[in-house]
Amino acid sequence: MADFCRAFEENDTAAIEKGFTSYLRKTISIRDTNAPKERKENFYHGILLGLFAGMDGWNVKSNAESGEGYCDISVEVEDKGIGILIELKYAEKAAFDKGCREALKQINDRNYEETFTDNGMAAIRKYGIACYKKQCRVVSRQGPDTLQFTPRPMRLFNLRISAFAEPQGDYRLMAMPFLHAPPLIIAE
């Protein structure tokens, strides 16, 4: 199980998906998810918490307040400076892609990474995991929010600072997120 858990640190979605699906196939019955739809994800949530419990150096939290909500599972690996955010969804009728997209959107929309950013985590891994019966799909995103960019002074270390000359010879200092988002002019 240590290799499975380290895959979260290494952002190895293929290993996470293979390991979790294998574990589900070996251990659960499809009757275990015989609950109302809104409660089915709790079952998978509990399994992951149990799998993470034995990891030394991991500070694992369930439904901890973060940003503007409560992330299903958050993990701080302090000695490595890694923050891991996991949002689970039940993929009704095996709609895995939809479940993963919704999970990542929720992480971004509710700004769950804020706590890790404030704590100075060097790397933030965001995982959307969709489960259906004995299968799962895992999608990840690293770093700052790539869907929306909200400038915040405390997040300047998430930005790339660059200077460039305008045609008139004036210089501008700009801050841009590492990934694709509109630039934010912070000084002229």
Backbone as CSV, one residue per row, in Angstrom:
resi,resn,N_x,N_y,N_z,CA_x,CA_y,CA_z,C_x,C_y,C_z
1,MET,0.813,-1.204,0.000,0.000,0.000,0.000,0.851,1.260,0.000
2,ALA,2.075,1.175,0.475,2.945,2.353,0.482,3.196,2.859,-0.939
3,ASP,3.381,1.944,-1.892,3.588,2.348,-3.284,2.353,3.064,-3.829
4,PHE,1.180,2.552,-3.479,-0.070,3.180,-3.898,-0.134,4.606,-3.354
5,CYS,0.173,4.787,-2.093,0.118,6.118,-1.481,1.170,7.049,-2.074
6,ARG,2.378,6.538,-2.308,3.431,7.377,-2.898,3.045,7.846,-4.298
7,ALA,2.215,7.087,-4.990,1.764,7.505,-6.320,1.035,8.848,-6.248
8,PHE,0.356,9.130,-5.130,-0.289,10.434,-4.950,0.757,11.536,-4.835
9,GLU,1.848,11.274,-4.140,2.929,12.258,-4.018,3.564,12.526,-5.378
10,GLU,3.694,11.483,-6.189,4.388,11.557,-7.476,3.474,11.931,-8.639
11,ASN,2.192,12.143,-8.373,1.208,12.491,-9.392,1.118,11.419,-10.489
12,ASP,1.174,10.164,-10.079,1.105,9.041,-11.002,-0.337,8.518,-11.042
13,THR,-1.163,9.167,-11.856,-2.588,8.830,-11.885,-2.840,7.404,-12.363
14,ALA,-2.009,6.902,-13.264,-2.192,5.537,-13.750,-2.000,4.534,-12.608
15,ALA,-0.976,4.743,-11.791,-0.727,3.842,-10.658,-1.826,3.959,-9.603
16,ILE,-2.329,5.181,-9.379,-3.413,5.372,-8.412,-4.657,4.629,-8.887
17,GLU,-5.010,4.842,-10.144,-6.208,4.207,-10.713,-6.089,2.689,-10.691
18,LYS,-4.948,2.174,-11.101,-4.735,0.722,-11.118,-4.773,0.156,-9.694
19,GLY,-4.094,0.814,-8.763,-4.042,0.329,-7.389,-5.386,0.363,-6.691
20,PHE,-6.128,1.452,-6.855,-7.414,1.585,-6.181,-8.433,0.615,-6.783
21,THR,-8.463,0.509,-8.111,-9.385,-0.428,-8.760,-9.069,-1.862,-8.342
22,SER,-7.797,-2.201,-8.290,-7.397,-3.540,-7.865,-7.857,-3.816,-6.433
23,TYR,-7.675,-2.833,-5.564,-8.094,-2.990,-4.170,-9.616,-3.171,-4.077
24,LEU,-10.355,-2.362,-4.826,-11.816,-2.475,-4.819,-12.265,-3.851,-5.306
25,ARG,-11.661,-4.335,-6.363,-12.047,-5.635,-6.927,-11.780,-6.783,-5.957
26,LYS,-10.710,-6.655,-5.169,-10.336,-7.714,-4.229,-11.139,-7.691,-2.933
27,THR,-11.695,-6.523,-2.584,-12.237,-6.394,-1.231,-13.721,-6.113,-1.107
28,ILE,-14.336,-5.442,-2.064,-15.714,-5.008,-1.844,-16.710,-5.830,-2.645
29,SER,-17.953,-5.709,-2.244,-19.078,-6.263,-2.986,-19.841,-5.076,-3.561
30,ILE,-20.450,-5.248,-4.712,-21.236,-4.139,-5.262,-22.409,-3.811,-4.337
31,ARG,-22.757,-4.744,-3.460,-23.816,-4.478,-2.478,-23.370,-3.442,-1.446
32,ASP,-22.046,-3.273,-1.292,-21.536,-2.290,-0.333,-21.923,-0.865,-0.707
33,THR,-22.198,-0.637,-1.966,-22.594,0.712,-2.407,-24.108,0.840,-2.547
34,ASN,-24.837,-0.079,-1.969,-26.296,-0.030,-2.017,-26.791,1.002,-1.006
35,ALA,-26.730,2.243,-1.437,-27.125,3.386,-0.599,-27.653,4.464,-1.527
36,PRO,-28.331,5.469,-0.974,-28.758,6.585,-1.831,-27.550,7.217,-2.530
37,LYS,-27.744,7.700,-3.738,-26.656,8.235,-4.557,-25.801,9.243,-3.802
38,GLU,-26.429,10.143,-3.062,-25.682,11.195,-2.371,-24.780,10.662,-1.257
39,ARG,-24.930,9.403,-0.888,-24.116,8.821,0.180,-23.098,7.815,-0.336
40,LYS,-23.175,7.451,-1.614,-22.291,6.420,-2.151,-20.829,6.830,-2.114
41,GLU,-20.546,8.106,-2.369,-19.140,8.517,-2.376,-18.515,8.387,-0.984
42,ASN,-19.331,8.456,0.067,-18.800,8.305,1.429,-18.124,6.952,1.624
43,PHE,-18.643,5.933,0.970,-18.068,4.593,1.075,-16.625,4.584,0.558
44,TYR,-16.407,5.141,-0.634,-15.066,5.181,-1.233,-14.152,6.121,-0.448
45,HIS,-14.715,7.185,0.047,-13.992,8.147,0.877,-13.388,7.420,2.085
46,GLY,-14.201,6.631,2.762,-13.745,5.890,3.935,-12.654,4.880,3.610
47,ILE,-12.774,4.233,2.466,-11.741,3.268,2.059,-10.406,3.986,1.874
48,LEU,-10.414,5.111,1.161,-9.159,5.838,0.947,-8.550,6.306,2.263
49,LEU,-9.378,6.803,3.169,-8.854,7.219,4.472,-8.151,6.061,5.173
50,GLY,-8.753,4.893,5.118,-8.149,3.717,5.731,-6.822,3.344,5.086
51,LEU,-6.734,3.458,3.770,-5.497,3.141,3.062,-4.382,4.129,3.396
52,PHE,-4.762,5.378,3.644,-3.764,6.408,3.949,-3.290,6.363,5.399
53,ALA,-4.035,5.706,6.266,-3.782,5.769,7.709,-2.377,5.332,8.108
54,GLY,-1.791,4.409,7.397,-0.490,3.891,7.791,0.705,4.655,7.252
55,MET,0.483,5.751,6.565,1.606,6.473,5.957,2.283,7.404,6.964
56,ASP,3.530,7.065,7.300,4.314,7.932,8.184,4.607,9.243,7.472
57,GLY,4.529,10.326,8.219,4.830,11.640,7.662,3.677,12.288,6.922
58,TRP,2.542,11.609,6.863,1.360,12.170,6.207,0.405,12.699,7.262
59,ASN,-0.017,13.930,7.099,-1.049,14.518,7.951,-2.342,14.473,7.139
60,VAL,-3.176,13.471,7.413,-4.389,13.214,6.637,-5.587,13.803,7.365
61,LYS,-6.409,14.565,6.621,-7.625,15.148,7.188,-8.814,14.801,6.309
62,SER,-9.924,14.543,6.962,-11.169,14.242,6.267,-12.131,15.410,6.442
63,ASN,-12.665,15.897,5.329,-13.642,16.985,5.344,-13.183,18.205,6.147
64,ALA,-11.901,18.525,6.032,-11.360,19.690,6.735,-11.719,20.964,5.964
65,GLU,-12.017,22.012,6.704,-12.326,23.295,6.080,-11.109,23.796,5.323
66,SER,-11.336,24.213,4.090,-10.263,24.728,3.249,-10.886,25.632,2.194
67,GLY,-10.302,26.800,1.994,-10.869,27.732,1.030,-12.293,28.071,1.406
68,GLU,-13.211,27.864,0.467,-14.626,28.149,0.713,-15.449,26.870,0.823
69,GLY,-14.902,25.873,1.481,-15.654,24.631,1.619,-14.895,23.600,2.424
70,TYR,-15.215,22.348,2.153,-14.640,21.218,2.879,-14.178,20.190,1.864
71,CYS,-12.885,20.031,1.730,-12.330,19.054,0.796,-12.511,17.656,1.374
72,ASP,-12.892,16.696,0.520,-13.101,15.332,0.994,-11.893,14.837,1.780
73,ILE,-10.727,14.838,1.155,-9.509,14.387,1.820,-8.378,15.347,1.470
74,SER,-7.656,15.785,2.482,-6.464,16.588,2.248,-5.305,15.946,3.008
75,VAL,-4.145,15.993,2.379,-2.952,15.381,2.953,-1.802,16.373,2.845
76,GLU,-1.102,16.588,3.946,0.137,17.365,3.935,1.287,16.412,4.149
77,VAL,2.229,16.434,3.220,3.471,15.682,3.366,4.536,16.743,3.618
78,GLU,4.643,17.169,4.876,5.445,18.336,5.219,6.911,18.204,4.837
79,ASP,7.531,17.048,5.104,8.963,16.923,4.827,9.279,17.018,3.339
80,LYS,8.280,16.819,2.474,8.476,16.939,1.028,7.822,18.201,0.467
81,GLY,7.091,18.945,1.297,6.428,20.158,0.841,5.314,19.907,-0.160
82,ILE,4.628,18.768,-0.012,3.572,18.400,-0.953,2.221,18.452,-0.256
83,GLY,1.271,19.110,-0.901,-0.114,19.110,-0.460,-0.950,18.319,-1.460
84,ILE,-1.808,17.449,-0.953,-2.639,16.599,-1.814,-4.105,16.865,-1.485
85,LEU,-4.889,17.205,-2.498,-6.324,17.437,-2.359,-7.066,16.375,-3.164
86,ILE,-8.023,15.720,-2.523,-8.780,14.666,-3.199,-10.269,14.928,-3.035
87,GLU,-10.957,14.969,-4.149,-12.411,15.090,-4.154,-12.943,13.861,-4.876
88,LEU,-13.865,13.157,-4.219,-14.444,11.944,-4.796,-15.865,12.200,-5.269
89,LYS,-16.250,11.497,-6.331,-17.614,11.549,-6.849,-18.040,10.133,-7.196
90,TYR,-19.315,9.851,-7.009,-19.853,8.577,-7.466,-20.267,8.759,-8.922
91,ALA,-19.740,7.913,-9.787,-19.964,8.018,-11.228,-21.188,7.191,-11.617
92,GLU,-22.351,7.777,-11.456,-23.606,7.087,-11.796,-23.533,6.580,-13.232
93,LYS,-23.900,5.329,-13.452,-23.897,4.678,-14.772,-22.517,4.736,-15.434
94,ALA,-21.466,4.681,-14.621,-20.069,4.657,-15.082,-19.673,5.920,-15.853
95,ALA,-20.247,7.059,-15.506,-19.887,8.338,-16.138,-18.630,8.888,-15.453
96,PHE,-17.508,8.179,-15.653,-16.261,8.513,-14.960,-15.733,9.908,-15.309
97,ASP,-15.693,10.226,-16.597,-15.129,11.520,-17.005,-15.913,12.676,-16.403
98,LYS,-17.224,12.572,-16.425,-18.069,13.619,-15.843,-17.785,13.755,-14.347
99,GLY,-17.682,12.635,-13.638,-17.397,12.675,-12.203,-16.060,13.311,-11.892
100,CYS,-15.037,12.963,-12.665,-13.702,13.542,-12.445,-13.698,15.045,-12.718
101,ARG,-14.350,15.450,-13.805,-14.434,16.881,-14.125,-15.135,17.648,-13.012
102,GLU,-16.251,17.109,-12.527,-16.982,17.771,-11.442,-16.128,17.883,-10.177
103,ALA,-15.376,16.831,-9.878,-14.531,16.842,-8.683,-13.439,17.910,-8.786
104,LEU,-12.745,17.968,-9.923,-11.695,18.979,-10.094,-12.282,20.390,-10.120
105,LYS,-13.428,20.539,-10.738,-14.093,21.846,-10.763,-14.423,22.294,-9.344
106,GLN,-14.901,21.375,-8.519,-15.219,21.718,-7.132,-13.966,22.150,-6.375
107,ILE,-12.856,21.450,-6.565,-11.598,21.830,-5.917,-11.212,23.244,-6.323
108,ASN,-11.325,23.542,-7.611,-10.954,24.870,-8.101,-11.946,25.942,-7.681
109,ASP,-13.230,25.671,-7.876,-14.255,26.671,-7.569,-14.260,27.058,-6.092
110,ARG,-13.984,26.103,-5.236,-14.029,26.366,-3.790,-12.659,26.684,-3.198
111,ASN,-11.660,26.787,-4.079,-10.330,27.253,-3.676,-9.736,26.413,-2.537
112,TYR,-9.872,25.103,-2.623,-9.392,24.223,-1.564,-7.880,24.326,-1.335
113,GLU,-7.123,24.727,-2.354,-5.670,24.769,-2.208,-5.186,25.917,-1.323
114,GLU,-6.081,26.809,-0.942,-5.701,27.996,-0.165,-4.903,27.661,1.096
115,THR,-5.334,26.668,1.844,-4.637,26.298,3.071,-3.214,25.856,2.771
116,PHE,-3.023,25.054,1.732,-1.679,24.596,1.376,-0.813,25.750,0.905
117,THR,-1.394,26.653,0.134,-0.655,27.816,-0.334,-0.214,28.660,0.859
118,ASP,-1.132,28.894,1.788,-0.803,29.668,2.986,0.262,28.986,3.832
119,ASN,0.287,27.643,3.830,1.273,26.887,4.607,2.601,26.712,3.871
120,GLY,2.705,27.276,2.667,3.964,27.253,1.928,4.302,25.930,1.261
121,MET,3.295,25.125,0.951,3.565,23.863,0.254,4.163,24.162,-1.117
122,ALA,5.245,23.496,-1.457,5.937,23.733,-2.722,5.181,23.142,-3.908
123,ALA,4.464,22.049,-3.689,3.712,21.396,-4.763,2.327,21.039,-4.245
124,ILE,1.333,21.307,-5.060,-0.041,20.969,-4.698,-0.597,20.064,-5.790
125,ARG,-1.040,18.883,-5.373,-1.629,17.924,-6.296,-3.136,17.888,-6.046
126,LYS,-3.895,18.024,-7.115,-5.360,18.007,-7.021,-5.870,16.781,-7.776
127,TYR,-6.671,15.962,-7.092,-7.178,14.738,-7.700,-8.698,14.708,-7.688
128,GLY,-9.264,14.447,-8.845,-10.672,14.141,-8.966,-10.783,12.649,-9.182
129,ILE,-11.464,11.961,-8.281,-11.598,10.514,-8.384,-13.079,10.170,-8.492
130,ALA,-13.420,9.483,-9.570,-14.803,9.040,-9.783,-14.852,7.525,-9.626
131,CYS,-15.799,7.041,-8.836,-15.920,5.601,-8.553,-17.302,5.103,-8.964
132,TYR,-17.307,3.870,-9.438,-18.556,3.200,-9.785,-18.351,1.712,-9.543
133,LYS,-19.101,1.181,-8.615,-19.002,-0.225,-8.229,-17.558,-0.555,-7.876
134,LYS,-16.881,-1.417,-8.648,-15.517,-1.834,-8.310,-14.472,-1.187,-9.216
135,GLN,-14.797,-0.022,-9.760,-13.887,0.666,-10.679,-13.730,2.118,-10.267
136,CYS,-12.629,2.712,-10.733,-12.450,4.149,-10.511,-11.679,4.743,-11.676
137,ARG,-11.755,6.027,-11.783,-10.946,6.801,-12.717,-10.368,7.955,-11.929
138,VAL,-9.131,8.323,-12.258,-8.423,9.374,-11.535,-7.903,10.399,-12.531
139,VAL,-8.178,11.663,-12.264,-7.661,12.769,-13.064,-6.992,13.727,-12.101
140,SER,-5.897,14.327,-12.536,-5.199,15.250,-11.631,-4.876,16.561,-12.316
141,ARG,-4.572,17.507,-11.470,-4.107,18.815,-11.908,-3.118,19.264,-10.852
142,GLN,-2.020,19.828,-11.286,-1.016,20.309,-10.346,-1.028,21.825,-10.301
143,GLY,-0.523,22.355,-9.201,-0.254,23.770,-9.100,-1.472,24.639,-8.969
144,PRO,-1.305,25.908,-9.355,-2.395,26.865,-9.180,-3.558,26.580,-10.116
145,ASP,-4.662,27.179,-9.815,-5.892,27.020,-10.583,-5.666,27.434,-12.032
146,THR,-5.963,26.542,-12.972,-5.776,26.875,-14.379,-7.085,27.273,-15.046
147,LEU,-8.201,27.105,-14.356,-9.485,27.447,-14.956,-9.861,28.898,-14.702
148,GLN,-9.555,29.364,-13.531,-9.854,30.747,-13.173,-8.663,31.300,-12.422
149,PHE,-8.430,32.579,-12.579,-7.321,33.193,-11.860,-7.853,34.364,-11.064
150,THR,-7.688,34.314,-9.773,-8.077,35.398,-8.893,-6.829,35.922,-8.218
151,PRO,-6.375,37.115,-8.583,-5.147,37.635,-7.981,-5.303,37.829,-6.478
152,ARG,-4.322,37.380,-5.741,-4.290,37.563,-4.291,-2.859,37.868,-3.907
153,PRO,-2.630,38.956,-3.188,-1.255,39.337,-2.853,-0.460,38.225,-2.183
154,MET,-1.089,37.410,-1.341,-0.355,36.364,-0.638,0.076,35.227,-1.560
155,ARG,-0.370,35.233,-2.814,-0.050,34.152,-3.727,1.007,34.546,-4.746
156,LEU,1.734,35.601,-4.522,2.687,36.047,-5.524,3.746,34.999,-5.830
157,PHE,4.064,34.134,-4.891,5.064,33.113,-5.184,4.536,32.067,-6.160
158,ASN,3.248,32.080,-6.480,2.701,31.190,-7.500,2.777,31.823,-8.889
159,LEU,3.381,32.992,-8.981,3.391,33.723,-10.234,4.804,33.813,-10.799
160,ARG,4.882,33.923,-12.121,6.157,34.164,-12.782,6.211,35.658,-13.062
161,ILE,7.262,36.300,-12.621,7.411,37.739,-12.826,8.278,37.939,-14.071
162,SER,7.828,38.802,-14.967,8.630,39.080,-16.151,8.499,40.555,-16.513
163,ALA,9.557,41.080,-17.081,9.558,42.468,-17.539,9.666,42.458,-19.053
164,PHE,9.017,43.409,-19.685,9.142,43.499,-21.123,9.010,44.964,-21.526
165,ALA,9.563,45.274,-22.683,9.517,46.648,-23.184,8.325,46.804,-24.105
166,GLU,7.609,47.901,-23.932,6.508,48.226,-24.820,7.090,48.941,-26.043
167,PRO,6.321,49.062,-27.111,6.833,49.724,-28.319,7.367,51.136,-28.058
168,GLN,6.796,51.860,-27.095,7.241,53.217,-26.804,8.533,53.227,-25.961
169,GLY,9.026,52.059,-25.592,10.240,51.991,-24.788,9.968,51.931,-23.291
170,ASP,8.691,52.010,-22.884,8.369,51.893,-21.463,8.483,50.432,-21.046
171,TYR,8.827,50.239,-19.795,8.909,48.872,-19.277,7.732,48.592,-18.372
172,ARG,7.237,47.373,-18.424,6.156,46.933,-17.540,6.617,45.692,-16.796
173,LEU,6.209,45.615,-15.568,6.441,44.421,-14.781,5.123,43.682,-14.717
174,MET,5.141,42.405,-15.085,3.906,41.636,-15.111,4.071,40.368,-14.284
175,ALA,2.967,39.954,-13.720,2.943,38.674,-13.003,1.981,37.767,-13.746
176,MET,2.424,36.557,-14.059,1.582,35.599,-14.764,1.601,34.281,-14.009
177,PRO,0.462,33.625,-13.921,0.471,32.292,-13.325,1.322,31.361,-14.174
178,PHE,1.831,30.303,-13.579,2.661,29.361,-14.309,1.919,28.773,-15.501
179,LEU,0.632,28.531,-15.352,-0.139,27.931,-16.430,-0.972,29.005,-17.121
180,HIS,-1.783,28.642,-18.050,-2.492,29.582,-18.914,-3.576,30.352,-18.178
181,ALA,-3.365,31.645,-18.022,-4.350,32.548,-17.447,-3.950,33.956,-17.846
182,PRO,-4.868,34.902,-17.800,-4.528,36.256,-18.222,-3.489,36.878,-17.286
183,PRO,-2.592,37.723,-17.833,-1.590,38.353,-16.980,-2.203,39.384,-16.048
184,LEU,-1.552,39.626,-14.967,-1.969,40.634,-13.996,-0.870,41.689,-13.939
185,ILE,-1.172,42.912,-14.301,-0.172,43.974,-14.244,-0.081,44.439,-12.810
186,ILE,1.112,44.338,-12.211,1.251,44.720,-10.816,2.014,46.017,-10.635
187,ALA,2.733,46.464,-11.666,3.439,47.736,-11.559,3.750,48.216,-12.975
188,GLU,3.854,49.527,-13.105,4.229,50.070,-14.420,5.487,50.873,-14.266
